[in-house]
């Protein structure tokens, strides 16, 4: 009889891909998954350990799994965290867990599962569809192109958790993309710690795809994904793109989207974090605020439909009121379509903790609130310009009031939504995963209302 494994997946899309890899291997080996703790022989908790709130959520999830099931294997970023004395952080709080591994550790997780829940043997169950197991809806999927990061930002401990940059072979990435599109995926979301640095670690080594040589670098990857997506009438969305000069090269591909309606979207998720050069220097970020604004203006000139989303930190150690005001002025000038902001939170092990002139908690929160008020005002005004336009919308789900979907400017779960009103034709029913063309008739906050 096949063993049943429960699964809790926390954290970012990169962690979600790790979860999918583990679930794929479980399925390949004949294990079943359980939707509740009671029906599982053991539970895997894939954790996040980036900021304090994520640590607390992960520890609480482990505690709940132990209480409800009793047999728990922990993996993910929190598994790599240590206490000040070098002891295992998770075991010091939850000593009854069966095993603890770090991130992207499918082999280690499976080894622990084999020890506590022996592998079933059934040759029929060992067969698995080529796309593996996915945790996202059938019509979109995340494509991880690399692991780790070469930057040493002072507020971040990701390199200590996930290591330096390791790019996946480009042929392997493109094969996975093709299989996902062939399985019915209509939107592929490219993720990594630093998408722009793809191939740096292997010196842009030449790989092969479709019998042709192709270099392991960002432009070649995006160009190939663009072609494959067009063939399958699908979208490609780029996340975690650092604003290096070579990103300029992909803007012409994005500009072509309006002609084809498919391919790489005119959308960039850029983790800017701040704008003032002195704050960026204390953060050890790889680009200056002045060059960023120039680059954004050049991108919009090359691709007028470009949508930019970004995240920022308010109240970083040493941030003065003048430096924060510089950030607000940058936001006004850059006109970021979708912006999020976090009040700085010390992370154990981050070098920013040693910086002088910590900003008081109340001021951090006050600045975050001021930032978000301005960001929301900008976003609402930019969305209002879409009213009256006819746009392509990918339907995510349906309800009694029609369909809920997204435009090219909306990534799932982090950006806005489009409510598509019921069709005037009684026989017309929307389906999740289909594209529809509709006219935007109004904007409500961060969301849009459309009519076919």
Short mmCIF file of C-alpha atoms in Angstrom, two decimals:
data_model
loop_
_atom_site.label_atom_id
_atom_site.label_comp_id
_atom_site.label_asym_id
_atom_site.label_seq_id
_atom_site.Cartn_x
_atom_site.Cartn_y
_atom_site.Cartn_z
CA UNK A 1 0.00 0.00 0.00
CA UNK A 2 1.37 3.41 -0.97
CA UNK A 3 2.41 5.76 1.81
CA UNK A 4 0.64 9.11 2.06
CA UNK A 5 2.57 12.34 2.49
CA UNK A 6 1.13 15.69 3.54
CA UNK A 7 2.75 18.86 2.23
CA UNK A 8 2.91 22.48 3.40
CA UNK A 9 4.63 24.90 1.01
CA UNK A 10 5.57 28.37 2.26
CA UNK A 11 7.61 31.25 0.85
CA UNK A 12 8.38 32.63 -2.60
CA UNK A 13 7.86 31.17 -6.10
CA UNK A 14 11.40 29.73 -6.01
CA UNK A 15 10.40 27.71 -2.94
CA UNK A 16 7.19 26.69 -4.72
CA UNK A 17 9.28 25.22 -7.55
CA UNK A 18 11.32 23.28 -4.95
CA UNK A 19 8.02 21.93 -3.59
CA UNK A 20 6.95 20.89 -7.08
CA UNK A 21 10.24 19.01 -7.59
CA UNK A 22 9.76 17.09 -4.33
CA UNK A 23 6.12 16.30 -5.13
CA UNK A 24 7.12 15.16 -8.60
CA UNK A 25 9.68 12.77 -7.14
CA UNK A 26 7.15 11.51 -4.57
CA UNK A 27 4.68 10.79 -7.36
CA UNK A 28 7.36 9.15 -9.50
CA UNK A 29 8.18 6.79 -6.63
CA UNK A 30 4.57 5.83 -6.03
CA UNK A 31 3.76 7.86 -2.93
CA UNK A 32 0.35 9.48 -2.56
CA UNK A 33 -0.35 12.95 -1.20
CA UNK A 34 -2.84 13.76 1.53
CA UNK A 35 -4.94 16.91 1.80
CA UNK A 36 -5.02 16.83 5.59
CA UNK A 37 -2.75 15.97 8.49
CA UNK A 38 -4.92 13.10 9.74
CA UNK A 39 -4.72 11.21 6.45
CA UNK A 40 -0.93 11.51 6.11
CA UNK A 41 1.73 9.07 7.27
CA UNK A 42 4.11 12.02 7.59
CA UNK A 43 4.20 15.71 6.65
CA UNK A 44 6.80 17.77 4.77
CA UNK A 45 6.99 21.49 5.57
CA UNK A 46 8.88 23.61 3.02
CA UNK A 47 9.85 26.73 4.95
CA UNK A 48 10.86 30.34 4.34
CA UNK A 49 13.54 31.98 6.47
CA UNK A 50 14.11 35.36 4.82
CA UNK A 51 12.51 37.82 7.27
CA UNK A 52 11.27 37.53 10.84
CA UNK A 53 7.58 37.26 9.94
CA UNK A 54 8.37 34.42 7.51
CA UNK A 55 10.40 32.63 10.20
CA UNK A 56 7.52 32.92 12.64
CA UNK A 57 5.05 31.60 10.06
CA UNK A 58 7.32 28.66 9.23
CA UNK A 59 7.90 27.74 12.87
CA UNK A 60 4.17 27.94 13.53
CA UNK A 61 3.46 25.67 10.55
CA UNK A 62 6.00 23.13 11.82
CA UNK A 63 4.42 23.25 15.27
CA UNK A 64 0.94 22.74 13.83
CA UNK A 65 2.09 19.78 11.73
CA UNK A 66 3.76 18.19 14.76
CA UNK A 67 0.65 18.71 16.87
CA UNK A 68 -1.76 17.37 14.24
CA UNK A 69 0.37 14.57 12.75
CA UNK A 70 3.52 14.04 14.80
CA UNK A 71 5.84 13.00 11.98
CA UNK A 72 7.39 16.02 10.24
CA UNK A 73 10.28 16.52 7.82
CA UNK A 74 11.40 20.14 7.37
CA UNK A 75 13.08 21.57 4.28
CA UNK A 76 13.61 25.01 2.75
CA UNK A 77 15.46 28.19 3.65
CA UNK A 78 14.72 28.08 7.38
CA UNK A 79 16.37 24.68 7.48
CA UNK A 80 19.69 26.37 6.68
CA UNK A 81 19.40 28.87 9.54
CA UNK A 82 21.53 28.38 12.64
CA UNK A 83 21.49 29.82 16.13
CA UNK A 84 24.31 32.06 17.31
CA UNK A 85 26.09 29.04 18.85
CA UNK A 86 25.92 27.14 15.55
CA UNK A 87 23.16 24.78 16.63
CA UNK A 88 20.18 23.98 14.40
CA UNK A 89 17.52 26.68 14.80
CA UNK A 90 14.55 24.44 13.98
CA UNK A 91 15.61 21.54 16.21
CA UNK A 92 16.20 23.91 19.11
CA UNK A 93 12.52 24.91 18.94
CA UNK A 94 10.97 21.72 17.57
CA UNK A 95 13.27 18.86 18.63
CA UNK A 96 10.76 16.19 17.56
CA UNK A 97 11.06 16.81 13.80
CA UNK A 98 12.29 13.74 11.92
CA UNK A 99 14.77 15.54 9.68
CA UNK A 100 15.85 19.04 8.60
CA UNK A 101 17.35 20.03 5.23
CA UNK A 102 18.10 23.32 3.50
CA UNK A 103 16.58 24.61 0.24
CA UNK A 104 16.65 22.85 -3.17
CA UNK A 105 17.43 19.54 -1.42
CA UNK A 106 15.11 17.06 -3.13
CA UNK A 107 17.56 14.16 -2.74
CA UNK A 108 18.03 14.77 0.99
CA UNK A 109 14.26 15.08 1.53
CA UNK A 110 13.62 11.81 -0.32
CA UNK A 111 16.33 10.08 1.70
CA UNK A 112 14.58 11.14 4.92
CA UNK A 113 11.22 9.99 3.56
CA UNK A 114 12.66 6.60 2.59
CA UNK A 115 13.97 6.21 6.14
CA UNK A 116 10.67 6.98 7.85
CA UNK A 117 8.18 5.85 5.17
CA UNK A 118 9.71 3.16 2.92
CA UNK A 119 9.23 3.58 -0.81
CA UNK A 120 6.32 1.61 -2.31
CA UNK A 121 7.13 -0.58 -5.26
CA UNK A 122 4.71 -0.51 -8.16
CA UNK A 123 6.08 -0.22 -11.71
CA UNK A 124 2.80 1.21 -12.95
CA UNK A 125 2.97 4.09 -10.47
CA UNK A 126 6.57 4.84 -11.38
CA UNK A 127 5.40 6.40 -14.65
CA UNK A 128 4.97 10.19 -14.55
CA UNK A 129 3.92 12.84 -17.07
CA UNK A 130 6.96 14.77 -18.35
CA UNK A 131 5.92 18.06 -16.73
CA UNK A 132 5.88 16.53 -13.24
CA UNK A 133 3.61 17.71 -10.41
CA UNK A 134 2.56 21.37 -10.32
CA UNK A 135 1.08 23.36 -7.42
CA UNK A 136 -0.20 26.18 -9.64
CA UNK A 137 -3.42 26.15 -11.70
CA UNK A 138 -3.10 24.22 -14.95
CA UNK A 139 -2.86 27.33 -17.12
CA UNK A 140 0.22 28.94 -15.56
CA UNK A 141 3.49 27.69 -14.12
CA UNK A 142 6.78 28.94 -12.71
CA UNK A 143 10.01 28.20 -14.54
CA UNK A 144 13.11 28.42 -12.35
CA UNK A 145 16.18 29.16 -14.46
CA UNK A 146 18.84 29.31 -11.75
CA UNK A 147 19.45 28.94 -8.04
CA UNK A 148 21.40 31.13 -5.61
CA UNK A 149 22.78 34.64 -5.92
CA UNK A 150 26.20 36.29 -6.30
CA UNK A 151 25.20 39.57 -4.65
CA UNK A 152 25.89 40.29 -0.99
CA UNK A 153 23.19 42.82 -0.19
CA UNK A 154 23.55 43.83 3.45
CA UNK A 155 19.87 43.24 4.31
CA UNK A 156 19.73 39.76 2.75
CA UNK A 157 20.85 36.28 3.81
CA UNK A 158 19.70 34.42 0.69
CA UNK A 159 23.29 33.57 -0.46
CA UNK A 160 23.99 31.95 2.92
CA UNK A 161 20.80 29.92 2.54
CA UNK A 162 20.83 29.07 -1.17
CA UNK A 163 24.47 29.61 -2.15
CA UNK A 164 26.02 31.39 -5.11
CA UNK A 165 24.43 31.58 -8.55
CA UNK A 166 24.05 28.25 -10.36
CA UNK A 167 22.42 28.53 -13.79
CA UNK A 168 20.48 25.60 -15.22
CA UNK A 169 21.61 24.38 -18.67
CA UNK A 170 19.73 26.37 -21.27
CA UNK A 171 18.66 23.31 -23.24
CA UNK A 172 17.13 21.82 -20.10
CA UNK A 173 15.26 25.05 -19.31
CA UNK A 174 13.86 25.36 -22.83
CA UNK A 175 12.82 21.71 -22.91
CA UNK A 176 10.88 22.19 -19.67
CA UNK A 177 9.25 25.31 -21.10
CA UNK A 178 8.20 23.47 -24.26
CA UNK A 179 6.73 20.59 -22.26
CA UNK A 180 4.79 23.00 -20.05
CA UNK A 181 3.33 24.81 -23.04
CA UNK A 182 2.46 21.48 -24.69
CA UNK A 183 0.63 20.46 -21.49
CA UNK A 184 -1.67 23.48 -21.77
CA UNK A 185 0.18 26.14 -19.78
CA UNK A 186 -0.72 29.59 -21.11
CA UNK A 187 1.58 31.70 -18.96
CA UNK A 188 5.12 30.88 -17.92
CA UNK A 189 6.59 32.93 -15.09
CA UNK A 190 10.40 32.99 -15.16
CA UNK A 191 11.88 33.12 -11.65
CA UNK A 192 15.31 33.04 -10.02
CA UNK A 193 17.22 35.11 -7.46
CA UNK A 194 18.67 37.23 -10.29
CA UNK A 195 17.23 36.58 -13.75
CA UNK A 196 19.52 39.14 -15.40
CA UNK A 197 22.62 37.23 -14.23
CA UNK A 198 21.60 33.99 -15.94
CA UNK A 199 24.71 32.30 -17.34
CA UNK A 200 27.31 34.46 -15.55
CA UNK A 201 28.51 31.51 -13.48
CA UNK A 202 29.22 29.38 -16.58
CA UNK A 203 30.66 32.30 -18.60
CA UNK A 204 27.68 32.17 -20.97
CA UNK A 205 28.57 28.65 -22.07
CA UNK A 206 27.13 27.51 -25.40
CA UNK A 207 24.38 24.92 -25.05
CA UNK A 208 22.05 23.36 -27.58
CA UNK A 209 18.35 23.65 -28.25
CA UNK A 210 16.40 22.17 -31.13
CA UNK A 211 19.68 21.05 -32.68
CA UNK A 212 21.16 24.56 -32.72
CA UNK A 213 23.81 26.20 -30.52
CA UNK A 214 22.50 28.79 -28.06
CA UNK A 215 24.40 30.67 -25.37
CA UNK A 216 23.50 30.43 -21.70
CA UNK A 217 22.62 34.09 -21.21
CA UNK A 218 19.53 36.17 -20.58
CA UNK A 219 18.87 37.50 -24.08
CA UNK A 220 19.24 34.11 -25.78
CA UNK A 221 16.99 32.49 -23.19
CA UNK A 222 14.28 35.15 -23.48
CA UNK A 223 14.49 35.15 -27.28
CA UNK A 224 14.00 31.37 -27.41
CA UNK A 225 11.17 31.45 -24.84
CA UNK A 226 9.55 34.21 -26.87
CA UNK A 227 9.53 32.04 -29.99
CA UNK A 228 8.28 28.92 -28.19
CA UNK A 229 5.49 30.91 -26.49
CA UNK A 230 4.33 32.38 -29.78
CA UNK A 231 4.16 28.90 -31.31
CA UNK A 232 1.86 27.82 -28.46
CA UNK A 233 -0.07 31.13 -28.23
CA UNK A 234 1.07 31.73 -24.68
CA UNK A 235 2.74 34.35 -22.47
CA UNK A 236 6.15 34.59 -20.79
CA UNK A 237 6.52 36.90 -17.77
CA UNK A 238 9.93 37.88 -16.35
CA UNK A 239 10.51 38.26 -12.61
CA UNK A 240 13.51 39.35 -10.49
CA UNK A 241 15.20 41.28 -13.30
CA UNK A 242 18.09 43.43 -12.08
CA UNK A 243 18.47 46.60 -14.22
CA UNK A 244 21.80 45.76 -15.83
CA UNK A 245 22.60 47.41 -19.20
CA UNK A 246 22.10 44.18 -21.16
CA UNK A 247 18.43 44.11 -20.12
CA UNK A 248 18.01 46.86 -22.75
CA UNK A 249 18.42 44.17 -25.42
CA UNK A 250 15.15 42.41 -24.57
CA UNK A 251 12.96 45.53 -24.82
CA UNK A 252 12.59 45.21 -28.63
CA UNK A 253 11.20 41.69 -28.07
CA UNK A 254 8.69 43.10 -25.60
CA UNK A 255 7.77 45.88 -28.02
CA UNK A 256 6.73 43.24 -30.57
CA UNK A 257 4.11 41.82 -28.20
CA UNK A 258 1.43 44.26 -29.39
CA UNK A 259 1.81 42.86 -32.91
CA UNK A 260 1.68 39.16 -32.02
CA UNK A 261 -0.40 39.08 -28.81
CA UNK A 262 1.76 36.24 -27.48
CA UNK A 263 5.37 35.77 -26.39
CA UNK A 264 7.40 37.69 -23.83
CA UNK A 265 5.19 40.24 -22.09
CA UNK A 266 6.07 43.94 -21.85
CA UNK A 267 6.40 43.50 -18.08
CA UNK A 268 9.44 43.71 -15.82
CA UNK A 269 9.60 42.85 -12.13
CA UNK A 270 12.67 44.79 -10.92
CA UNK A 271 13.74 44.62 -7.24
CA UNK A 272 15.03 48.20 -6.94
CA UNK A 273 14.80 48.43 -3.08
CA UNK A 274 15.68 52.16 -3.00
CA UNK A 275 16.70 55.09 -5.18
CA UNK A 276 19.16 57.21 -3.21
CA UNK A 277 22.77 56.33 -4.15
CA UNK A 278 24.00 56.49 -0.54
CA UNK A 279 21.28 54.12 0.70
CA UNK A 280 21.94 51.76 -2.21
CA UNK A 281 25.63 51.85 -1.31
CA UNK A 282 24.86 50.88 2.30
CA UNK A 283 22.63 48.13 0.93
CA UNK A 284 25.44 47.04 -1.44
CA UNK A 285 23.01 47.01 -4.34
CA UNK A 286 24.48 46.58 -7.84
CA UNK A 287 23.04 49.74 -9.47
CA UNK A 288 22.68 53.43 -8.65
CA UNK A 289 19.40 55.30 -8.52
CA UNK A 290 20.47 57.82 -11.14
CA UNK A 291 21.19 55.15 -13.75
CA UNK A 292 17.95 53.37 -12.89
CA UNK A 293 15.77 56.34 -13.77
CA UNK A 294 17.64 56.85 -17.04
CA UNK A 295 17.24 53.18 -17.90
CA UNK A 296 13.54 53.12 -17.07
CA UNK A 297 12.96 56.16 -19.30
CA UNK A 298 14.86 54.49 -22.15
CA UNK A 299 12.87 51.28 -21.71
CA UNK A 300 9.56 53.12 -21.89
CA UNK A 301 10.72 54.92 -25.01
CA UNK A 302 11.59 51.59 -26.64
CA UNK A 303 8.40 49.87 -25.41
CA UNK A 304 5.55 52.28 -24.55
CA UNK A 305 3.33 49.43 -23.25
CA UNK A 306 5.93 48.38 -20.65
CA UNK A 307 4.57 47.71 -17.14
CA UNK A 308 7.08 47.90 -14.29
CA UNK A 309 6.62 46.47 -10.82
CA UNK A 310 9.13 46.77 -8.02
CA UNK A 311 9.70 46.46 -4.28
CA UNK A 312 11.33 48.94 -1.94
CA UNK A 313 12.53 49.17 1.66
CA UNK A 314 11.71 52.16 3.87
CA UNK A 315 13.64 52.95 7.02
CA UNK A 316 16.88 51.17 6.15
CA UNK A 317 19.61 51.88 8.77
CA UNK A 318 20.93 55.41 8.38
CA UNK A 319 18.12 56.54 6.04
CA UNK A 320 17.55 60.25 6.56
CA UNK A 321 14.36 62.14 5.84
CA UNK A 322 16.12 63.71 2.85
CA UNK A 323 17.10 60.28 1.49
CA UNK A 324 13.55 59.04 1.92
CA UNK A 325 12.18 62.11 0.16
CA UNK A 326 14.62 61.36 -2.68
CA UNK A 327 12.96 57.94 -2.95
CA UNK A 328 9.49 59.50 -3.13
CA UNK A 329 10.71 61.90 -5.83
CA UNK A 330 12.12 58.94 -7.74
CA UNK A 331 8.76 57.21 -7.53
CA UNK A 332 7.09 60.28 -9.00
CA UNK A 333 9.57 60.46 -11.86
CA UNK A 334 9.78 56.72 -12.60
CA UNK A 335 5.98 56.22 -12.43
CA UNK A 336 6.30 52.62 -11.26
CA UNK A 337 3.07 50.86 -12.23
CA UNK A 338 3.02 48.43 -9.31
CA UNK A 339 5.14 49.13 -6.22
CA UNK A 340 5.34 47.39 -2.88
CA UNK A 341 7.20 48.59 0.20
CA UNK A 342 8.43 46.94 3.37
CA UNK A 343 9.44 48.70 6.54
CA UNK A 344 13.02 47.56 7.17
CA UNK A 345 13.15 44.51 9.42
CA UNK A 346 16.45 43.20 10.85
CA UNK A 347 17.20 39.65 9.74
CA UNK A 348 19.44 37.52 11.92
CA UNK A 349 22.75 37.05 10.15
CA UNK A 350 22.42 40.08 7.86
CA UNK A 351 25.32 42.53 7.91
CA UNK A 352 22.91 45.49 7.88
CA UNK A 353 22.30 44.75 11.55
CA UNK A 354 25.74 46.24 12.33
CA UNK A 355 25.10 49.52 10.52
CA UNK A 356 24.83 52.66 12.64
CA UNK A 357 21.86 54.99 13.07
CA UNK A 358 19.01 52.51 13.09
CA UNK A 359 15.70 54.13 12.21
CA UNK A 360 13.09 53.85 15.00
CA UNK A 361 10.24 51.41 14.35
CA UNK A 362 7.57 54.12 14.33
CA UNK A 363 9.41 56.14 11.69
CA UNK A 364 9.98 53.05 9.53
CA UNK A 365 6.25 52.31 9.54
CA UNK A 366 5.35 55.96 8.95
CA UNK A 367 7.65 56.10 5.93
CA UNK A 368 6.29 52.83 4.57
CA UNK A 369 2.77 54.23 4.84
CA UNK A 370 3.77 57.46 3.05
CA UNK A 371 5.47 55.47 0.31
CA UNK A 372 2.46 53.22 -0.23
CA UNK A 373 0.07 56.18 -0.34
CA UNK A 374 2.10 57.74 -3.17
CA UNK A 375 2.60 54.39 -4.94
CA UNK A 376 -1.13 53.64 -4.84
CA UNK A 377 -1.96 57.10 -6.19
CA UNK A 378 0.43 56.57 -9.11
CA UNK A 379 -0.91 53.07 -9.78
CA UNK A 380 -4.53 54.20 -9.74
CA UNK A 381 -3.83 57.07 -12.16
CA UNK A 382 -1.94 54.77 -14.55
CA UNK A 383 -4.75 52.20 -14.42
CA UNK A 384 -7.30 54.91 -15.21
CA UNK A 385 -5.54 55.47 -18.54
CA UNK A 386 -6.52 51.92 -19.55
CA UNK A 387 -10.24 52.69 -19.40
CA UNK A 388 -11.70 52.52 -22.89
CA UNK A 389 -8.92 50.32 -24.24
CA UNK A 390 -9.50 46.85 -25.62
CA UNK A 391 -7.13 44.39 -23.95
CA UNK A 392 -6.21 40.74 -23.93
CA UNK A 393 -7.13 39.04 -20.64
CA UNK A 394 -6.16 35.62 -19.33
CA UNK A 395 -9.04 34.13 -17.33
CA UNK A 396 -7.91 32.61 -14.02
CA UNK A 397 -11.27 31.52 -12.64
CA UNK A 398 -14.99 31.93 -13.17
CA UNK A 399 -17.82 32.91 -10.86
CA UNK A 400 -21.50 33.82 -11.08
CA UNK A 401 -20.56 37.32 -12.17
CA UNK A 402 -18.43 36.27 -15.14
CA UNK A 403 -14.69 35.74 -15.07
CA UNK A 404 -11.71 36.86 -12.98
CA UNK A 405 -8.54 37.34 -14.98
CA UNK A 406 -5.40 39.38 -15.55
CA UNK A 407 -3.97 41.67 -18.22
CA UNK A 408 -0.38 41.64 -19.45
CA UNK A 409 0.40 44.01 -16.57
CA UNK A 410 -0.73 41.70 -13.77
CA UNK A 411 1.27 38.82 -12.36
CA UNK A 412 -0.75 36.23 -10.40
CA UNK A 413 -1.22 36.83 -6.68
CA UNK A 414 0.91 40.00 -6.51
CA UNK A 415 -0.68 42.51 -8.90
CA UNK A 416 -4.25 43.46 -9.72
CA UNK A 417 -7.20 41.58 -11.20
CA UNK A 418 -9.70 42.15 -13.98
CA UNK A 419 -13.35 41.33 -13.43
CA UNK A 420 -14.81 40.42 -16.82
CA UNK A 421 -18.57 40.93 -16.80
CA UNK A 422 -20.80 38.12 -18.12
CA UNK A 423 -21.07 37.96 -21.87
CA UNK A 424 -24.16 39.43 -23.54
CA UNK A 425 -24.49 36.08 -25.30
CA UNK A 426 -26.25 33.62 -22.95
CA UNK A 427 -24.38 30.69 -24.53
CA UNK A 428 -20.95 32.22 -23.84
CA UNK A 429 -19.18 30.91 -20.75
CA UNK A 430 -15.62 31.79 -19.83
CA UNK A 431 -13.13 29.06 -19.03
CA UNK A 432 -10.09 29.18 -16.78
CA UNK A 433 -6.97 29.32 -18.93
CA UNK A 434 -8.54 30.97 -21.99
CA UNK A 435 -7.69 34.35 -23.45
CA UNK A 436 -10.50 36.82 -24.10
CA UNK A 437 -10.45 40.31 -25.57
CA UNK A 438 -12.47 42.83 -23.60
CA UNK A 439 -12.90 46.56 -23.24
CA UNK A 440 -11.89 48.13 -19.93
CA UNK A 441 -14.94 50.06 -18.72
CA UNK A 442 -13.75 51.21 -15.29
CA UNK A 443 -10.99 51.02 -12.70
CA UNK A 444 -11.58 50.24 -9.03
CA UNK A 445 -8.51 50.70 -6.84
CA UNK A 446 -5.86 48.30 -8.12
CA UNK A 447 -8.32 46.32 -10.23
CA UNK A 448 -10.15 46.76 -13.55
CA UNK A 449 -13.67 46.01 -14.81
CA UNK A 450 -14.00 44.78 -18.40
CA UNK A 451 -16.72 43.80 -20.85
CA UNK A 452 -16.40 41.53 -23.87
#
